[in-house]
Amino acid sequence: MNALIVLGGDRPDGALLKRCMQESDLTIAADSGLSAFDALGLMPDLLVGDMDSVDPAVLARYEGRLPEHRLNCIKDDTDGVDALDLAIARGAKKITLLGALGGRLDHAMANLMLLVRAHRSGASAQILDGHVRIARVDGEAVLRGAKGDTVSFLPLGEASGVTLTGFFYPLRDATLRSDYPLGVSNVVTQEEAVAQVKRGDLLMFHYRGTL
């Protein structure tokens, strides 16, 4: 099952949100992510959060019409964690996150961690935002038709056995660590490029078009 979660970062492009909704079996608004649906007159399947950041006027339009999973404001996790866990509990195996970037940098970092959480829960997740797709490399990632695109590979912690082929800066069985950004701003040079990792959490930032 495919799930879409819209978080409260930068509001996603309307066309992207509509496309992701069409491709999803379950749509969740996390707190102020509801505003992205509201701007387009759309209704998610579920609203999750402590409702500390959603516009009260927007929330009022959906109360009584939209199933809610309301959280306590005093908690150890984030609305994004709860939304992700709910999607996985309902059977989601592929999850797309919108509105995960922008705003507070710590929130963006926390949302990147959701990609690892999804993997460790038996699902895969991606963040889409404008021209970038962010995903955890699960053993191997193959990019086709991406020649000229900018791609960065950054670990959360340490990632070892990293091999990059079809890139301007190739790597072979390298170790990437969080204290040195060796994998930033690479470029695809072949019609098919492959990234491999043996151990660790390696995030791929794929930008459409050269930046």
CSV table of C-alpha atoms in Angstrom, one decimal:
chain,number,residue,atom,x,y,z
A,1,MET,CA,0.0,0.0,0.0
A,2,ASN,CA,1.2,3.5,-0.8
A,3,ALA,CA,0.7,6.3,1.7
A,4,LEU,CA,1.2,10.1,1.5
A,5,ILE,CA,2.0,12.2,4.5
A,6,VAL,CA,2.0,16.0,4.3
A,7,LEU,CA,4.0,17.7,7.0
A,8,GLY,CA,4.1,21.4,8.1
A,9,GLY,CA,7.3,22.6,6.3
A,10,ASP,CA,7.2,24.5,3.1
A,11,ARG,CA,3.9,24.0,1.3
A,12,PRO,CA,4.2,21.5,-1.6
A,13,ASP,CA,3.4,22.5,-5.1
A,14,GLY,CA,-0.3,21.9,-5.8
A,15,ALA,CA,0.3,19.7,-8.9
A,16,LEU,CA,2.8,17.6,-6.9
A,17,LEU,CA,0.3,17.1,-4.1
A,18,LYS,CA,-2.5,16.1,-6.5
A,19,ARG,CA,-0.3,13.6,-8.3
A,20,CYS,CA,0.9,12.1,-5.0
A,21,MET,CA,-2.7,11.8,-3.8
A,22,GLN,CA,-3.7,10.0,-7.0
A,23,GLU,CA,-0.8,7.5,-6.4
A,24,SER,CA,-1.7,6.9,-2.7
A,25,ASP,CA,-4.1,4.6,-1.0
A,26,LEU,CA,-3.9,6.5,2.3
A,27,THR,CA,-3.4,10.3,2.7
A,28,ILE,CA,-2.5,11.8,6.1
A,29,ALA,CA,-2.1,15.5,7.1
A,30,ALA,CA,0.2,16.0,10.0
A,31,ASP,CA,-0.9,19.1,12.0
A,32,SER,CA,-0.3,22.2,9.8
A,33,GLY,CA,0.2,20.0,6.8
A,34,LEU,CA,-3.6,20.2,6.6
A,35,SER,CA,-3.2,23.7,5.1
A,36,ALA,CA,-1.7,22.3,1.9
A,37,PHE,CA,-4.9,20.2,1.4
A,38,ASP,CA,-7.1,23.1,2.3
A,39,ALA,CA,-5.5,25.5,-0.2
A,40,LEU,CA,-6.6,23.1,-3.0
A,41,GLY,CA,-10.0,22.2,-1.5
A,42,LEU,CA,-8.8,18.6,-0.9
A,43,MET,CA,-9.6,16.2,1.9
A,44,PRO,CA,-7.0,13.9,3.4
A,45,ASP,CA,-8.1,10.5,4.9
A,46,LEU,CA,-6.7,11.3,8.3
A,47,LEU,CA,-5.4,14.2,10.4
A,48,VAL,CA,-2.7,13.5,12.9
A,49,GLY,CA,-1.0,15.8,15.4
A,50,ASP,CA,-1.3,17.9,18.6
A,51,MET,CA,-2.7,20.8,16.5
A,52,ASP,CA,-0.3,23.3,17.9
A,53,SER,CA,0.6,24.8,14.5
A,54,VAL,CA,-2.4,24.4,12.2
A,55,ASP,CA,-4.4,27.6,11.5
A,56,PRO,CA,-7.5,27.4,13.8
A,57,ALA,CA,-9.7,28.6,11.0
A,58,VAL,CA,-8.4,25.8,8.7
A,59,LEU,CA,-8.9,23.3,11.5
A,60,ALA,CA,-12.4,24.5,12.1
A,61,ARG,CA,-13.4,23.8,8.5
A,62,TYR,CA,-12.5,20.1,8.9
A,63,GLU,CA,-13.6,19.3,12.4
A,64,GLY,CA,-16.4,16.8,12.4
A,65,ARG,CA,-15.7,15.9,8.7
A,66,LEU,CA,-12.2,14.4,9.0
A,67,PRO,CA,-11.1,11.5,11.2
A,68,GLU,CA,-8.5,12.7,13.7
A,69,HIS,CA,-5.7,11.1,15.7
A,70,ARG,CA,-5.1,13.9,18.2
A,71,LEU,CA,-1.9,13.9,20.2
A,72,ASN,CA,-0.9,15.4,23.5
A,73,CYS,CA,1.3,18.6,23.1
A,74,ILE,CA,3.6,17.2,25.8
A,75,LYS,CA,5.3,14.2,24.1
A,76,ASP,CA,8.7,12.7,23.2
A,77,ASP,CA,8.2,12.3,19.5
A,78,THR,CA,6.9,14.5,16.6
A,79,ASP,CA,3.7,14.6,14.6
A,80,GLY,CA,5.7,13.2,11.7
A,81,VAL,CA,6.8,10.1,13.7
A,82,ASP,CA,3.2,9.4,14.7
A,83,ALA,CA,1.9,9.9,11.2
A,84,LEU,CA,4.6,7.6,9.8
A,85,ASP,CA,3.9,4.9,12.5
A,86,LEU,CA,0.2,5.1,11.8
A,87,ALA,CA,0.7,4.7,8.0
A,88,ILE,CA,2.9,1.6,8.6
A,89,ALA,CA,0.5,0.2,11.1
A,90,ARG,CA,-2.3,0.4,8.5
A,91,GLY,CA,-0.1,-1.5,6.0
A,92,ALA,CA,1.8,1.1,4.1
A,93,LYS,CA,5.0,-0.2,2.4
A,94,LYS,CA,5.8,2.8,0.4
A,95,ILE,CA,5.5,6.3,1.9
A,96,THR,CA,5.9,9.7,0.4
A,97,LEU,CA,6.5,12.7,2.6
A,98,LEU,CA,5.7,16.2,1.4
A,99,GLY,CA,6.3,19.5,3.4
A,100,ALA,CA,9.2,17.8,5.1
A,101,LEU,CA,11.7,20.6,4.4
A,102,GLY,CA,11.8,24.3,4.9
A,103,GLY,CA,11.0,26.1,8.1
A,104,ARG,CA,13.1,25.1,11.1
A,105,LEU,CA,16.3,23.2,10.3
A,106,ASP,CA,15.9,20.9,13.3
A,107,HIS,CA,12.5,19.9,12.0
A,108,ALA,CA,13.9,19.2,8.6
A,109,MET,CA,16.6,17.0,10.2
A,110,ALA,CA,14.0,15.2,12.2
A,111,ASN,CA,12.1,14.5,9.1
A,112,LEU,CA,15.2,13.1,7.3
A,113,MET,CA,15.4,10.6,10.2
A,114,LEU,CA,11.9,9.3,9.3
A,115,LEU,CA,13.5,7.7,6.2
A,116,VAL,CA,15.6,5.5,8.5
A,117,ARG,CA,12.6,4.8,10.8
A,118,ALA,CA,10.5,3.7,7.9
A,119,HIS,CA,13.3,1.3,6.7
A,120,ARG,CA,13.7,-0.2,10.2
A,121,SER,CA,9.9,-0.7,10.3
A,122,GLY,CA,9.9,-2.7,7.1
A,123,ALA,CA,8.7,0.1,4.7
A,124,SER,CA,10.4,2.5,2.3
A,125,ALA,CA,10.0,6.3,2.4
A,126,GLN,CA,11.0,9.2,0.2
A,127,ILE,CA,10.8,13.0,0.7
A,128,LEU,CA,9.8,15.0,-2.3
A,129,ASP,CA,10.3,18.8,-2.4
A,130,GLY,CA,10.4,20.9,-5.5
A,131,HIS,CA,13.2,19.4,-7.7
A,132,VAL,CA,14.7,17.1,-5.1
A,133,ARG,CA,14.0,13.5,-4.1
A,134,ILE,CA,15.5,12.2,-0.9
A,135,ALA,CA,15.6,8.5,0.0
A,136,ARG,CA,17.6,6.0,2.0
A,137,VAL,CA,19.8,3.8,-0.3
A,138,ASP,CA,18.6,0.3,0.6
A,139,GLY,CA,21.6,-1.7,-0.7
A,140,GLU,CA,21.4,-0.3,-4.2
A,141,ALA,CA,19.9,2.6,-6.0
A,142,VAL,CA,19.8,2.8,-9.8
A,143,LEU,CA,19.3,6.1,-11.6
A,144,ARG,CA,18.3,5.9,-15.2
A,145,GLY,CA,17.9,8.8,-17.6
A,146,ALA,CA,19.4,11.2,-15.0
A,147,LYS,CA,22.5,12.2,-16.9
A,148,GLY,CA,23.6,15.7,-15.8
A,149,ASP,CA,21.6,15.7,-12.6
A,150,THR,CA,23.2,16.6,-9.3
A,151,VAL,CA,23.2,13.9,-6.6
A,152,SER,CA,24.6,14.0,-3.1
A,153,PHE,CA,25.1,11.0,-0.8
A,154,LEU,CA,25.3,11.8,2.9
A,155,PRO,CA,25.3,9.3,5.8
A,156,LEU,CA,23.4,9.5,9.1
A,157,GLY,CA,26.3,8.3,11.2
A,158,GLU,CA,28.5,6.1,9.2
A,159,ALA,CA,27.9,4.3,5.9
A,160,SER,CA,30.5,1.7,4.6
A,161,GLY,CA,31.0,-0.2,1.4
A,162,VAL,CA,29.8,2.7,-0.7
A,163,THR,CA,30.4,2.3,-4.4
A,164,LEU,CA,29.3,4.9,-7.0
A,165,THR,CA,29.5,4.1,-10.7
A,166,GLY,CA,28.3,6.4,-13.5
A,167,PHE,CA,29.1,9.5,-11.5
A,168,PHE,CA,31.7,12.3,-12.1
A,169,TYR,CA,33.3,11.4,-8.7
A,170,PRO,CA,33.2,7.6,-8.5
A,171,LEU,CA,33.8,5.7,-5.3
A,172,ARG,CA,34.7,2.1,-4.6
A,173,ASP,CA,34.0,0.4,-1.3
A,174,ALA,CA,34.4,3.8,0.6
A,175,THR,CA,33.3,4.7,4.0
A,176,LEU,CA,31.3,8.0,4.4
A,177,ARG,CA,31.1,9.6,7.9
A,178,SER,CA,29.1,12.4,9.3
A,179,ASP,CA,32.2,14.5,10.1
A,180,TYR,CA,33.2,14.9,6.4
A,181,PRO,CA,30.8,15.6,3.5
A,182,LEU,CA,32.7,13.6,0.9
A,183,GLY,CA,29.5,12.6,-1.0
A,184,VAL,CA,28.1,16.1,-1.6
A,185,SER,CA,27.4,17.5,-5.0
A,186,ASN,CA,28.2,14.6,-7.3
A,187,VAL,CA,26.9,14.6,-11.0
A,188,VAL,CA,25.5,11.7,-13.0
A,189,THR,CA,27.6,11.2,-16.1
A,190,GLN,CA,26.1,8.0,-17.6
A,191,GLU,CA,22.6,7.0,-18.8
A,192,GLU,CA,22.6,4.6,-15.9
A,193,ALA,CA,24.2,5.4,-12.6
A,194,VAL,CA,24.4,3.0,-9.6
A,195,ALA,CA,24.9,3.7,-5.9
A,196,GLN,CA,25.6,0.8,-3.6
A,197,VAL,CA,26.1,0.6,0.2
A,198,LYS,CA,26.8,-2.4,2.3
A,199,ARG,CA,26.2,-1.1,5.8
A,200,GLY,CA,24.7,2.0,7.4
A,201,ASP,CA,22.1,4.7,6.6
A,202,LEU,CA,23.1,6.5,3.4
A,203,LEU,CA,20.7,9.2,2.2
A,204,MET,CA,20.5,10.1,-1.5
A,205,PHE,CA,19.6,13.7,-2.5
A,206,HIS,CA,18.7,13.6,-6.2
A,207,TYR,CA,18.1,17.0,-7.8
A,208,ARG,CA,16.5,17.2,-11.2
A,209,GLY,CA,18.6,19.4,-13.3
A,210,THR,CA,22.0,20.7,-12.5
A,211,LEU,CA,22.2,23.1,-9.6
